[in-house]
Structures are given as C-alpha cells and as structure tokens.
PDB file of C-alpha atoms in Angstrom:
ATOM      1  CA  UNK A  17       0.000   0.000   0.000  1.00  0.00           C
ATOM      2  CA  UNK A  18       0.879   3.262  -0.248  1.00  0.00           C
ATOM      3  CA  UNK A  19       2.518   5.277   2.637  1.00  0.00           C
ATOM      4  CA  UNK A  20       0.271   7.704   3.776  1.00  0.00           C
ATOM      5  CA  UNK A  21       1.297  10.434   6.760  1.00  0.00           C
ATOM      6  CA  UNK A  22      -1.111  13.562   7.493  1.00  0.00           C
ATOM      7  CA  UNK A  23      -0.031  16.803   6.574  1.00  0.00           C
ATOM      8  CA  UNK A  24       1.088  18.520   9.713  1.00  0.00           C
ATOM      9  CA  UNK A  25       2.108  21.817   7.505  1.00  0.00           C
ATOM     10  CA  UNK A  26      -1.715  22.634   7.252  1.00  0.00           C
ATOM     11  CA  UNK A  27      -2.697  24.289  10.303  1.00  0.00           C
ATOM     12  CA  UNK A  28      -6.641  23.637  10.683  1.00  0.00           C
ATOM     13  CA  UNK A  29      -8.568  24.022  13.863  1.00  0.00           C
ATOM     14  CA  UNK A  30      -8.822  20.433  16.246  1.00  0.00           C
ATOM     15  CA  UNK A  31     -11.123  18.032  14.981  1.00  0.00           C
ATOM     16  CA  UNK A  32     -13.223  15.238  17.128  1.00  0.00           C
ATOM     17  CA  UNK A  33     -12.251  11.991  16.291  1.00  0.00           C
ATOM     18  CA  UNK A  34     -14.758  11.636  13.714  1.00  0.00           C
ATOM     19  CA  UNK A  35     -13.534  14.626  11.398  1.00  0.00           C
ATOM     20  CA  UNK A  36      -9.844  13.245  11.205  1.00  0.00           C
ATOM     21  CA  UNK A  37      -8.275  13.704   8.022  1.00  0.00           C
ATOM     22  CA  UNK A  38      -8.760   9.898   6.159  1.00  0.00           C
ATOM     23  CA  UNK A  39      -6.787   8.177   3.681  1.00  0.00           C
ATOM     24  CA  UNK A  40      -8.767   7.629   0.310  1.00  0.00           C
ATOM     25  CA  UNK A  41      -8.564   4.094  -1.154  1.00  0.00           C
ATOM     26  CA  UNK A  42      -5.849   3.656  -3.097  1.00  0.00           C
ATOM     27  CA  UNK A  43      -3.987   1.026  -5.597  1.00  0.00           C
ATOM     28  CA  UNK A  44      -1.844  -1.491  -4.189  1.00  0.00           C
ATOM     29  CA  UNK A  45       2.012  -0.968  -3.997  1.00  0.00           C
ATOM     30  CA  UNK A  46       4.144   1.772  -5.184  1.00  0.00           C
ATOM     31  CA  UNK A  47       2.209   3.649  -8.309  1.00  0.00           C
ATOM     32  CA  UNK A  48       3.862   4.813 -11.474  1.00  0.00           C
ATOM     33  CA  UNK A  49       2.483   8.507 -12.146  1.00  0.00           C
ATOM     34  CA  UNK A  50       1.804   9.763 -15.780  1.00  0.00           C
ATOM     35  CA  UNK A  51      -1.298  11.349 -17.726  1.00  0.00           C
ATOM     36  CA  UNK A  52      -3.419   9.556 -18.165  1.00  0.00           C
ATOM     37  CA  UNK A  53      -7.571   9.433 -18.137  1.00  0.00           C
ATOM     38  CA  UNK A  54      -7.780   7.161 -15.182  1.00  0.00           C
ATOM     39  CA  UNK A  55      -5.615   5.577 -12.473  1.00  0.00           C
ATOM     40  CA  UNK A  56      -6.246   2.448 -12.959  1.00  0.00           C
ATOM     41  CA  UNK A  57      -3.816   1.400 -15.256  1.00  0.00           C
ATOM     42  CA  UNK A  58      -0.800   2.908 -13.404  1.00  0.00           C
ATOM     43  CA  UNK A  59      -0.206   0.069 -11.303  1.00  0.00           C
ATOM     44  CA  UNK A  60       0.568  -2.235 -14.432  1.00  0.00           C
ATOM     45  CA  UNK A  61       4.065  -3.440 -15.338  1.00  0.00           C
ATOM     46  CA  UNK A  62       5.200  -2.759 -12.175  1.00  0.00           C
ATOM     47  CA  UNK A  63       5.051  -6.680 -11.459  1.00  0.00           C
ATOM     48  CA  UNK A  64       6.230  -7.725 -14.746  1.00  0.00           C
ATOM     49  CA  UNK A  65       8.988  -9.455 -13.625  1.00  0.00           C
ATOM     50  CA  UNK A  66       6.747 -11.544 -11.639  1.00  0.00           C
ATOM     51  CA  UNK A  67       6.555 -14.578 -13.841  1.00  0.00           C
ATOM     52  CA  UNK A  68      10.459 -15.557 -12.834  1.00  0.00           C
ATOM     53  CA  UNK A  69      11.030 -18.510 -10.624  1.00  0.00           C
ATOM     54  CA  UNK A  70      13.441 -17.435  -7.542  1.00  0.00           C
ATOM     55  CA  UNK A  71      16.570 -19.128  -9.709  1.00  0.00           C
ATOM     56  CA  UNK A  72      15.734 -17.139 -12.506  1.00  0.00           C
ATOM     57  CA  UNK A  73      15.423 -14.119 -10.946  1.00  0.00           C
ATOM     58  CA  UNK A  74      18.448 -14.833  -8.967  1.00  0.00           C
ATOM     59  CA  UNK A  75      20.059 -15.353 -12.474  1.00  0.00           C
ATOM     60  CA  UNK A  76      19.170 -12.232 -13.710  1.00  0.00           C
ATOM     61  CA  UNK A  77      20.353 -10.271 -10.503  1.00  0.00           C
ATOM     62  CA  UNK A  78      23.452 -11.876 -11.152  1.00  0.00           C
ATOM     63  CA  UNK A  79      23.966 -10.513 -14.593  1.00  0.00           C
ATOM     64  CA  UNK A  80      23.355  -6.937 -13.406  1.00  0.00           C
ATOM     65  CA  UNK A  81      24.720  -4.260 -10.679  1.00  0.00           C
ATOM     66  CA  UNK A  82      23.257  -2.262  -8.212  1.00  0.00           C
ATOM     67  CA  UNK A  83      23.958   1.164  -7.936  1.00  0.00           C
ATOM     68  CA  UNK A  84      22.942   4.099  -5.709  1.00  0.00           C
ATOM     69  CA  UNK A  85      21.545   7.800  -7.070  1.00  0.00           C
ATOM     70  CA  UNK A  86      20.767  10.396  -5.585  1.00  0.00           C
ATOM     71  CA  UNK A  87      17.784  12.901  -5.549  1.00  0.00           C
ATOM     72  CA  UNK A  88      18.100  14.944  -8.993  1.00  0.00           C
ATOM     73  CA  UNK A  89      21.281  12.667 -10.352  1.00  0.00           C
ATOM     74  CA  UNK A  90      20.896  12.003 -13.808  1.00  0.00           C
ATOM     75  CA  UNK A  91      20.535   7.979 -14.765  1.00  0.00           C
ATOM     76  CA  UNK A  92      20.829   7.973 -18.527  1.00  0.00           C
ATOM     77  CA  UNK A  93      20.531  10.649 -21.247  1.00  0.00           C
ATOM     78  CA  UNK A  94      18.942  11.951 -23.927  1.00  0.00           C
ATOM     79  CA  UNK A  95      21.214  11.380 -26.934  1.00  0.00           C
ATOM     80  CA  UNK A  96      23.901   9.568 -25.468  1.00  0.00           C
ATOM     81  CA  UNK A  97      24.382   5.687 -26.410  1.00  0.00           C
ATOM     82  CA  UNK A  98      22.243   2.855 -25.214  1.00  0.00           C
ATOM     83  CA  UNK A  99      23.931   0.616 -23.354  1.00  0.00           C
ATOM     84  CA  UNK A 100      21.385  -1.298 -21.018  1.00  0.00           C
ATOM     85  CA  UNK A 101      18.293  -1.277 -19.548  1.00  0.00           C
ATOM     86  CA  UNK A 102      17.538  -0.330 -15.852  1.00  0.00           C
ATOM     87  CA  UNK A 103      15.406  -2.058 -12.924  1.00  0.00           C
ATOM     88  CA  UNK A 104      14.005   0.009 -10.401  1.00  0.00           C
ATOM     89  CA  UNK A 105      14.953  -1.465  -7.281  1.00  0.00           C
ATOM     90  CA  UNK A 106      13.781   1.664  -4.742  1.00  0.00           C
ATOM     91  CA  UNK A 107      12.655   5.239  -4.711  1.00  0.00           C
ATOM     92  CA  UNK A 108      11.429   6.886  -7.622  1.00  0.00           C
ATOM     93  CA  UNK A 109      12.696   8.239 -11.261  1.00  0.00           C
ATOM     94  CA  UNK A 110      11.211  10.842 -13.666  1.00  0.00           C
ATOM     95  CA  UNK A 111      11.670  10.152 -17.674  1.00  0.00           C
ATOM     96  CA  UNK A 112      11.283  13.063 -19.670  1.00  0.00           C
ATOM     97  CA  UNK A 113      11.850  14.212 -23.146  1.00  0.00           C
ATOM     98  CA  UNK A 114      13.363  17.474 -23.592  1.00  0.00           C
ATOM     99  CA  UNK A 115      13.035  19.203 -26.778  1.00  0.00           C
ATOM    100  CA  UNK A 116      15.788  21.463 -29.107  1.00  0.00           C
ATOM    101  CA  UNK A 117      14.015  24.593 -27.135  1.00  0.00           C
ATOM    102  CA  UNK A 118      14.888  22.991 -24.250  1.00  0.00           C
ATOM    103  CA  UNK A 119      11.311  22.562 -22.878  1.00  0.00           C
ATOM    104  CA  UNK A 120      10.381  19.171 -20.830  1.00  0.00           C
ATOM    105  CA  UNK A 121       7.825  17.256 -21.170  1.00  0.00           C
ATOM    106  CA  UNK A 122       7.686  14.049 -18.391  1.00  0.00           C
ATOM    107  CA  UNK A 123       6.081  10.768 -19.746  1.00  0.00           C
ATOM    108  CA  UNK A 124       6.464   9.099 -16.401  1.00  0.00           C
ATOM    109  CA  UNK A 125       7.200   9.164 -12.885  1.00  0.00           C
ATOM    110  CA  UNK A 126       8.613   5.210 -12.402  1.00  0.00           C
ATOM    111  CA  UNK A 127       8.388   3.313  -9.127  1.00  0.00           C
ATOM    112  CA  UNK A 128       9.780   0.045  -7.897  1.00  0.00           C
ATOM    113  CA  UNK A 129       9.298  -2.881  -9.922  1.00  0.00           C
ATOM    114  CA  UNK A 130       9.654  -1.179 -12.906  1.00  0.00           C
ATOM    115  CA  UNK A 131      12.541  -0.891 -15.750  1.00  0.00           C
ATOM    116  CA  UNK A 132      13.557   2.448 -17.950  1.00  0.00           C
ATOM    117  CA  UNK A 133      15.874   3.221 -20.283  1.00  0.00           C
ATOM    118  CA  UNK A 134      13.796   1.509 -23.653  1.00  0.00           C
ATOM    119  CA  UNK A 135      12.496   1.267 -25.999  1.00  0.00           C
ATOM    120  CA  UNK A 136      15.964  -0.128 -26.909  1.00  0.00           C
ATOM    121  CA  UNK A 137      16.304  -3.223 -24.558  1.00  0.00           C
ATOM    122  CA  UNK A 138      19.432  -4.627 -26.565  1.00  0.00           C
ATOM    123  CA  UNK A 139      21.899  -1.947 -26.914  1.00  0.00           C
ATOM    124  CA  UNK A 140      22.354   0.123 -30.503  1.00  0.00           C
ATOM    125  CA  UNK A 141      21.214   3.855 -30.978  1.00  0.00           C
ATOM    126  CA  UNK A 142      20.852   6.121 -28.384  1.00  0.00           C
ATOM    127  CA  UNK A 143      18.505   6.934 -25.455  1.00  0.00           C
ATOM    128  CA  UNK A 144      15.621   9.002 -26.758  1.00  0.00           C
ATOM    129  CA  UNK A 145      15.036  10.708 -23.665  1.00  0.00           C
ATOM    130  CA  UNK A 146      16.540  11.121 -20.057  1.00  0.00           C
ATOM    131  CA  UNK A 147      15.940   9.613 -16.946  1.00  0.00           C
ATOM    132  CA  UNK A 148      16.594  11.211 -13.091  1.00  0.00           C
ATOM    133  CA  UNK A 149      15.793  10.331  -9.834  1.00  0.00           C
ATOM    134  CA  UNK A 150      12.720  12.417  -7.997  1.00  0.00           C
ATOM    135  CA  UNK A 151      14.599  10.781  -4.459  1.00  0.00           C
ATOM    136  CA  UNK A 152      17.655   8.624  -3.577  1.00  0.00           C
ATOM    137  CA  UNK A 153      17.202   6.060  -5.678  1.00  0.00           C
ATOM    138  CA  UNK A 154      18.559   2.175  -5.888  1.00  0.00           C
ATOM    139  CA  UNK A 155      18.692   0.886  -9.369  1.00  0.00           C
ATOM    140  CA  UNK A 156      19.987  -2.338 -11.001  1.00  0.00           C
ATOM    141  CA  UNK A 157      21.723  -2.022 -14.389  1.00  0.00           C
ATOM    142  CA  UNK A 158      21.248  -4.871 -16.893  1.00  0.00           C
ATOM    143  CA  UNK A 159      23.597  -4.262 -19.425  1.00  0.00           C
ATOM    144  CA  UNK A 160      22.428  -5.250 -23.582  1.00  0.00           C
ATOM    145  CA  UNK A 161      24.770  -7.940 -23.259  1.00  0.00           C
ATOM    146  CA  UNK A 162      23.246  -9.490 -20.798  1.00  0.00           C
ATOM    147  CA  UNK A 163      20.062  -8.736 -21.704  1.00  0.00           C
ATOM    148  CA  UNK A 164      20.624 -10.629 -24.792  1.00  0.00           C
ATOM    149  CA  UNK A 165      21.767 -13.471 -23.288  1.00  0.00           C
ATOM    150  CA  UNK A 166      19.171 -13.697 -20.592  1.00  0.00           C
ATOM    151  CA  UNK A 167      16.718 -13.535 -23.661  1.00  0.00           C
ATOM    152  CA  UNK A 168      18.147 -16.723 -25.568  1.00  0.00           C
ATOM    153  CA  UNK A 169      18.762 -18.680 -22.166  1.00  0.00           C
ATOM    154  CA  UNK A 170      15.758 -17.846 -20.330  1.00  0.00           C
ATOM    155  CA  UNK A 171      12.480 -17.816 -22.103  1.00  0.00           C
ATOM    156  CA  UNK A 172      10.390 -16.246 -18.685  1.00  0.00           C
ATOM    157  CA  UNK A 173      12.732 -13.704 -18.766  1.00  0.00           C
ATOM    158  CA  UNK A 174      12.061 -13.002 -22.219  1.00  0.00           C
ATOM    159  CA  UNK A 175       7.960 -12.910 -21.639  1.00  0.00           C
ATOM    160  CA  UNK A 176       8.816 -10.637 -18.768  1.00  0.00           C
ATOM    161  CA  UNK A 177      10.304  -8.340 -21.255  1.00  0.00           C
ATOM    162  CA  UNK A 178       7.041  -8.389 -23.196  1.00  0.00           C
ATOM    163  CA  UNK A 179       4.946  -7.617 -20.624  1.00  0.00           C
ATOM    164  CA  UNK A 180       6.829  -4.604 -19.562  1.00  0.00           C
ATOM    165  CA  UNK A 181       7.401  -3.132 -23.271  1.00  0.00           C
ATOM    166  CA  UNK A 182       3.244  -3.567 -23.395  1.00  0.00           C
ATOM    167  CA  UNK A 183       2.808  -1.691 -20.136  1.00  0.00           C
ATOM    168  CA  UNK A 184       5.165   1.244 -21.433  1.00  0.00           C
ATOM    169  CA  UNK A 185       3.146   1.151 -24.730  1.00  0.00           C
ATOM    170  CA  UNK A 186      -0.258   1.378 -23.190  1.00  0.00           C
ATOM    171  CA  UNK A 187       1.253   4.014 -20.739  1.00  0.00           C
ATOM    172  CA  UNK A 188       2.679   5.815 -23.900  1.00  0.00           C
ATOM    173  CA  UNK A 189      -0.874   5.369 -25.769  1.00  0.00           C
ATOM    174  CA  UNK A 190      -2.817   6.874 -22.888  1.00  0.00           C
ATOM    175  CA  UNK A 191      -0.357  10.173 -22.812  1.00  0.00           C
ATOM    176  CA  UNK A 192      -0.586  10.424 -26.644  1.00  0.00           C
ATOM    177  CA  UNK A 193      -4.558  10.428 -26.055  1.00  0.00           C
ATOM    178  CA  UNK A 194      -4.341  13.178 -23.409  1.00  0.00           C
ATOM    179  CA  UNK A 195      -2.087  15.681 -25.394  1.00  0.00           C
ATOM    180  CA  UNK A 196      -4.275  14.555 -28.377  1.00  0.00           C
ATOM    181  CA  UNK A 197      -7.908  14.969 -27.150  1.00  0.00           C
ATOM    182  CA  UNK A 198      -7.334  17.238 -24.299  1.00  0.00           C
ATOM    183  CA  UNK A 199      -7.196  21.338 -23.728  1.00  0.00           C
ATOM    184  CA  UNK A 200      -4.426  21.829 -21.235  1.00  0.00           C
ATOM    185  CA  UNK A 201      -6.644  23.295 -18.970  1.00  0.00           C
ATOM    186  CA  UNK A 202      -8.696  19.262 -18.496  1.00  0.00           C
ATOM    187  CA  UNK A 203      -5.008  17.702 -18.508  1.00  0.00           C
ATOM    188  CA  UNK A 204      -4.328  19.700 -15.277  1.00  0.00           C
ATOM    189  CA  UNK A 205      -7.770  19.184 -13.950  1.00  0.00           C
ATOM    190  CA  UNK A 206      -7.535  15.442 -15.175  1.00  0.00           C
ATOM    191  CA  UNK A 207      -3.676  14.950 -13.340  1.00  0.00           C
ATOM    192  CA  UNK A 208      -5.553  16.925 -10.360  1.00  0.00           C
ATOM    193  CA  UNK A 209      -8.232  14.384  -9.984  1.00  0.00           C
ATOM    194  CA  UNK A 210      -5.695  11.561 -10.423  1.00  0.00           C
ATOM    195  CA  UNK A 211      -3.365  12.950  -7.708  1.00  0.00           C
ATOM    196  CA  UNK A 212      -6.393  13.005  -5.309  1.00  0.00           C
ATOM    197  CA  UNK A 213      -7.111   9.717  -5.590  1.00  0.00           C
ATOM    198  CA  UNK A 214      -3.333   8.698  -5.398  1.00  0.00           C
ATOM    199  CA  UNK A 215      -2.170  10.523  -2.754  1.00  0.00           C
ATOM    200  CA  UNK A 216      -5.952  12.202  -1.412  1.00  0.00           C
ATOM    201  CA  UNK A 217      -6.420  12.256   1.906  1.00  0.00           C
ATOM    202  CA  UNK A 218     -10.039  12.937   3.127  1.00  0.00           C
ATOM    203  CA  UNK A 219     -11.061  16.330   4.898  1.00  0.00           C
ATOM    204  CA  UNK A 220     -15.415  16.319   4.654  1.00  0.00           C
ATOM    205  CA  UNK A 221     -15.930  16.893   1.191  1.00  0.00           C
ATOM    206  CA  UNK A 222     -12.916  18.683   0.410  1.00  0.00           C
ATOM    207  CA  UNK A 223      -9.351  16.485  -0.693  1.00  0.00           C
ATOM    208  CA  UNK A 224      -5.797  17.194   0.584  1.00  0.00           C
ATOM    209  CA  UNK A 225      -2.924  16.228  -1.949  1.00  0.00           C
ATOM    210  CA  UNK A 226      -0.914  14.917   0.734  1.00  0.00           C
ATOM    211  CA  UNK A 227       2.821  14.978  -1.683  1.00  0.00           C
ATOM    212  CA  UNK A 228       4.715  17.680  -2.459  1.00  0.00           C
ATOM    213  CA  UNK A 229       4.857  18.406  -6.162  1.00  0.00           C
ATOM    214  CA  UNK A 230       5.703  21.848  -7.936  1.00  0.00           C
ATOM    215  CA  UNK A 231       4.290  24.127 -10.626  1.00  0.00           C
ATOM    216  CA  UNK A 232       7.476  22.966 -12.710  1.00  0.00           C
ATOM    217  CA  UNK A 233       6.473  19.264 -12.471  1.00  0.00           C
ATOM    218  CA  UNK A 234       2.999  19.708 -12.745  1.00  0.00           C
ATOM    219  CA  UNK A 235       3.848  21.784 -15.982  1.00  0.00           C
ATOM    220  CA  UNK A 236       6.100  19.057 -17.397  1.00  0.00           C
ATOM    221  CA  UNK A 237       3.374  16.761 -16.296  1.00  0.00           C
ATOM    222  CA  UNK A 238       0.751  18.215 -18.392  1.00  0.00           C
ATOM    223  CA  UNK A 239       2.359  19.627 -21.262  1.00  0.00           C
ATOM    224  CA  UNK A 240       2.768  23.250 -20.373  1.00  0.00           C
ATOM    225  CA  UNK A 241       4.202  26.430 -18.691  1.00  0.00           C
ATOM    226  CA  UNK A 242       4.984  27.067 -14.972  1.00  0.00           C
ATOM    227  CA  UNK A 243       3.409  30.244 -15.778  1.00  0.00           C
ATOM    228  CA  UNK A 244      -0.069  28.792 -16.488  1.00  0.00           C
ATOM    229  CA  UNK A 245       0.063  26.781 -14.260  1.00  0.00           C
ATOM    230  CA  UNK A 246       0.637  29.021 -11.774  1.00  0.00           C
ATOM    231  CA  UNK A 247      -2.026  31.322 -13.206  1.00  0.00           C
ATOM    232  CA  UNK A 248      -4.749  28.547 -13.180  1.00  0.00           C
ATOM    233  CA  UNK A 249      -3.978  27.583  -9.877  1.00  0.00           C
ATOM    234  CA  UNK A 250      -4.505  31.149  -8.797  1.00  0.00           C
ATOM    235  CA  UNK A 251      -7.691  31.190 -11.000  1.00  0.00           C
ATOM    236  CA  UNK A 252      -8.986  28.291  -9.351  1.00  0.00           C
ATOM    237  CA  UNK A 253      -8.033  29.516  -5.727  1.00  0.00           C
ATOM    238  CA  UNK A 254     -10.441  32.431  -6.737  1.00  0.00           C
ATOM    239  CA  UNK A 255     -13.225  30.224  -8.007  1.00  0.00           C
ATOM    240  CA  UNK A 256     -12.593  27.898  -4.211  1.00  0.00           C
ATOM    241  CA  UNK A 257     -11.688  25.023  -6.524  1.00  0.00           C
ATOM    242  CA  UNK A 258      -8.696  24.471  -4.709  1.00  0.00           C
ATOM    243  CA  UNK A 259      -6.308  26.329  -1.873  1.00  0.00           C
ATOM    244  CA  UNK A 260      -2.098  26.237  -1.694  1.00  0.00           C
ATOM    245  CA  UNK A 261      -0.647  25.372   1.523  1.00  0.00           C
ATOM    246  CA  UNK A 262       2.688  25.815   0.966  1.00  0.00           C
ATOM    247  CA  UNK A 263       3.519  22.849  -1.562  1.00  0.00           C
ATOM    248  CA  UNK A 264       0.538  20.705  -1.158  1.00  0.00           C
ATOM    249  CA  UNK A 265      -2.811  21.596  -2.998  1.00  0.00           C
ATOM    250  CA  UNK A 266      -5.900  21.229  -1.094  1.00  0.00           C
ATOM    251  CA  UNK A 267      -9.003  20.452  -2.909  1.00  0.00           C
ATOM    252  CA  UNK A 268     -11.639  22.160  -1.772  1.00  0.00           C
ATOM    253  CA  UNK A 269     -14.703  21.335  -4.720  1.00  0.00           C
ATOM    254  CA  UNK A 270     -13.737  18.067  -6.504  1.00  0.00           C
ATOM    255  CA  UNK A 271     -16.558  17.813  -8.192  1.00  0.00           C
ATOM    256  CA  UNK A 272     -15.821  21.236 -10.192  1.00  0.00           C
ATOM    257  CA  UNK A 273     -12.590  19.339 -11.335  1.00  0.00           C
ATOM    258  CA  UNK A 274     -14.655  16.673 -12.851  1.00  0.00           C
ATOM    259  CA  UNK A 275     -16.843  18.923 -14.330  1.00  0.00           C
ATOM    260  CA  UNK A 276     -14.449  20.378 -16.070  1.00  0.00           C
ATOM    261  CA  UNK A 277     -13.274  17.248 -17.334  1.00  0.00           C
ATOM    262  CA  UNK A 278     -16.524  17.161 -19.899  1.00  0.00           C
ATOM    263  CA  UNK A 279     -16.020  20.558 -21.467  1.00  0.00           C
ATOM    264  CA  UNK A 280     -13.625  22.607 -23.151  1.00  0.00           C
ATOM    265  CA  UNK A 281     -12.956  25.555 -21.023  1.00  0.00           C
ATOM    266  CA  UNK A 282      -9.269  26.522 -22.336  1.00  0.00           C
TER     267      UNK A 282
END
C-alpha cells in the first residue's frame, strides 16, 4: 500500500475523532504517475517481472549491478548511447523528453518494480530521452549484453520483457490520447483528480494532496508552462476550486474538477 502520513504543515482548527483527516482508497504498492484518463492502469508493469522462478530471478540479478543515485542525479541521457536497460529497485525516477528549445515534457514518474531506459532493450542507438531520480534512488543495471543473453537462455525472462514493453506502450498510448484529445486546462484538472485519488487524503468533502509536487512538475506533467500553471492555480483559488498550503494543494470542490473534465474551457 501506499505510505500515507497527514499533513502537519496545514494548520486547521482540532477536529473530534470523527472529522480526522482519512486516507482515500488507493492502488496497491508503489504507483507509477503519468497522464493519463484514469488511475487504474498505473499500477501495471510494475510486477512484470513476476513470472520468474526465484533461480531465474536470482540469475538475472546476477547478470546486473546495483547502484545508488541520488535525488536529482541524472541515470541515462537523452542522446547519449544505449547501453542497457535499468530495474528500479527503490525510490522513484522521472523520464522526460526534452526538446531542441529545451522545454520538458515528463512521460512518467517510475516506481519500484519497474525498468527504464527503452524502448531499446538490446543496446544500438541512443537513449531518446533522459531519466533522473525524484529521491535517492537504488537501481539495477542490466547491461544489452546481458540482456541478450538472458533472452536466448531464459524464455520467462524473455515474456517478462514483453509484458513490460506492453505496459510502457499502453502508458505511452494513454499520454498520446491526453495531449491529443485534451485542452491543457482538463489535462491539469484530469492529473488533479488523479493525484487526489493517489495521494488524497479525506477532509469532509474537500481532498488534501498529501505529496509535495511543484508548478514545474505539474507543468512538465501536463504539457505546459509554470506560468499557467501558476495562473490557473490562482484562478482556481479564486473560483474555491482548490487552496495552496505551501507545496501541497488542497481540494476544496472536486466535483468542479470533474466537471471540467466534460467541457472545453481553455
């Protein structure tokens, strides 16, 4: 599950017992984070390695090696060669593309269980984006080498492999659709409703974003500018859609989120 802790930052007068701030339901284990529609699908391919017996998997740890990175330390990058592919052992790592104008755009926030650094998987071209860690991160590196050989030798790892490459492309899919379909204006209210049901924790009718993101990420997130984003959270603090508490967003009318989710307003 999901760690959840109460945001102690928010200063709100003392509840009875029965108005405590509650956790939402949530998806099980450690959640990937992109844009998508829903949240239900960003929980897949985080097992894909589950298939493996313990020797294979053992195997396959062999053929790798562990190494440590720290909060904002770049993994791999855009443009430079492909050389492996990378298993998220702990903590969690943002893939973005960044364009010739040098704006970002993030296709994922990865969690445990998960791999980056494809589409490549067995070495030859380049990576065509980057990869850094969002915390201290521990990640094992599979080099193509190996990756090959664990391929030929060991047919589960090889359906693995599948699996994961079909979660990234249904991941990748559901983004395109977003950009595609979507104003900017129901991509943040969209990745608003999606973070309260994440990370939501329960205050009456109102929901409390209990993580700390920024207007940058939440820009890269959705495909636009700090400065909008900035400007439409102020718009909706005016319209007591939502209220800033330092970095965590309070949502104070859900339900004019969703709304806006079936209209073009932007």
């Amino acid at each position: 599950m999901l760690a959840r802790q109460h945001v102690a930052v928010i200063k709100q007068p003392a509840r009875r017992k029965s108005e405590e701030l509650m956790p939402l339901p949530s998806l099980p284990g450690p959640t990937a984070l992109f844009l998508s529609e829903a949240i239900d699908g960003l929980y897949e391919g985080a097992d894909f390695l589950s298939r493996l017996s313990p020797g294979e998997l053992a195997r396959m740890r062999s053929a790798g090696r562990q190494l440590l990175f720290k909060a904002n330390e770049q993994i791999f990058a855009q443009g430079t060669p492909h050389e492996g592919i990378f298993l998220i052992d702990s903590g969690r790592v943002r893939v973005f593309y960044s364009a010739p104008s040098g704006r970002e755009i993030t296709l994922a926030h990865w969690t445990k269980g998960h791999f980056i650094g494809g589409p490549e998987i067995c070495g030859g071209g380049i990576h065509m984006w980057s990869g850094e860690a969002l915390e201290e991160c521990r990640v094992t590196i599979l080099p193509s080498a190996e990756v090959q050989t664990l391929i030929t030798q060991v047919p589960n790892f090889a359906l693995c492999l599948i699996e994961g490459l079909v979660a990234k492309g249904k991941c990748y899919s559901a983004m395109a659709q977003m950009l595609g379909t979507r104003s900017v204006i129901e991509r943040l209210a969209q990745f608003l409703v999606n973070l309260g049901e994440l990370y939501g924790v329960s205050d009456g009718s109102a929901v409390i974003i209990n993580r700390k993101i920024t207007h940058d990420q939440i820009a890269a997130m959705v495909g636009s500018t700090r400065q909008w984003v900035t400007l439409m959270l102020k718009r909706f603090k005016e319209q007591g859609i939502v209220s800033i508490h330092g970095r965590f967003i309070r949502v104070d009318r859900p339900e004019r989120l969703r709304e806006m989710l079936f209209k073009d307003d932007g």
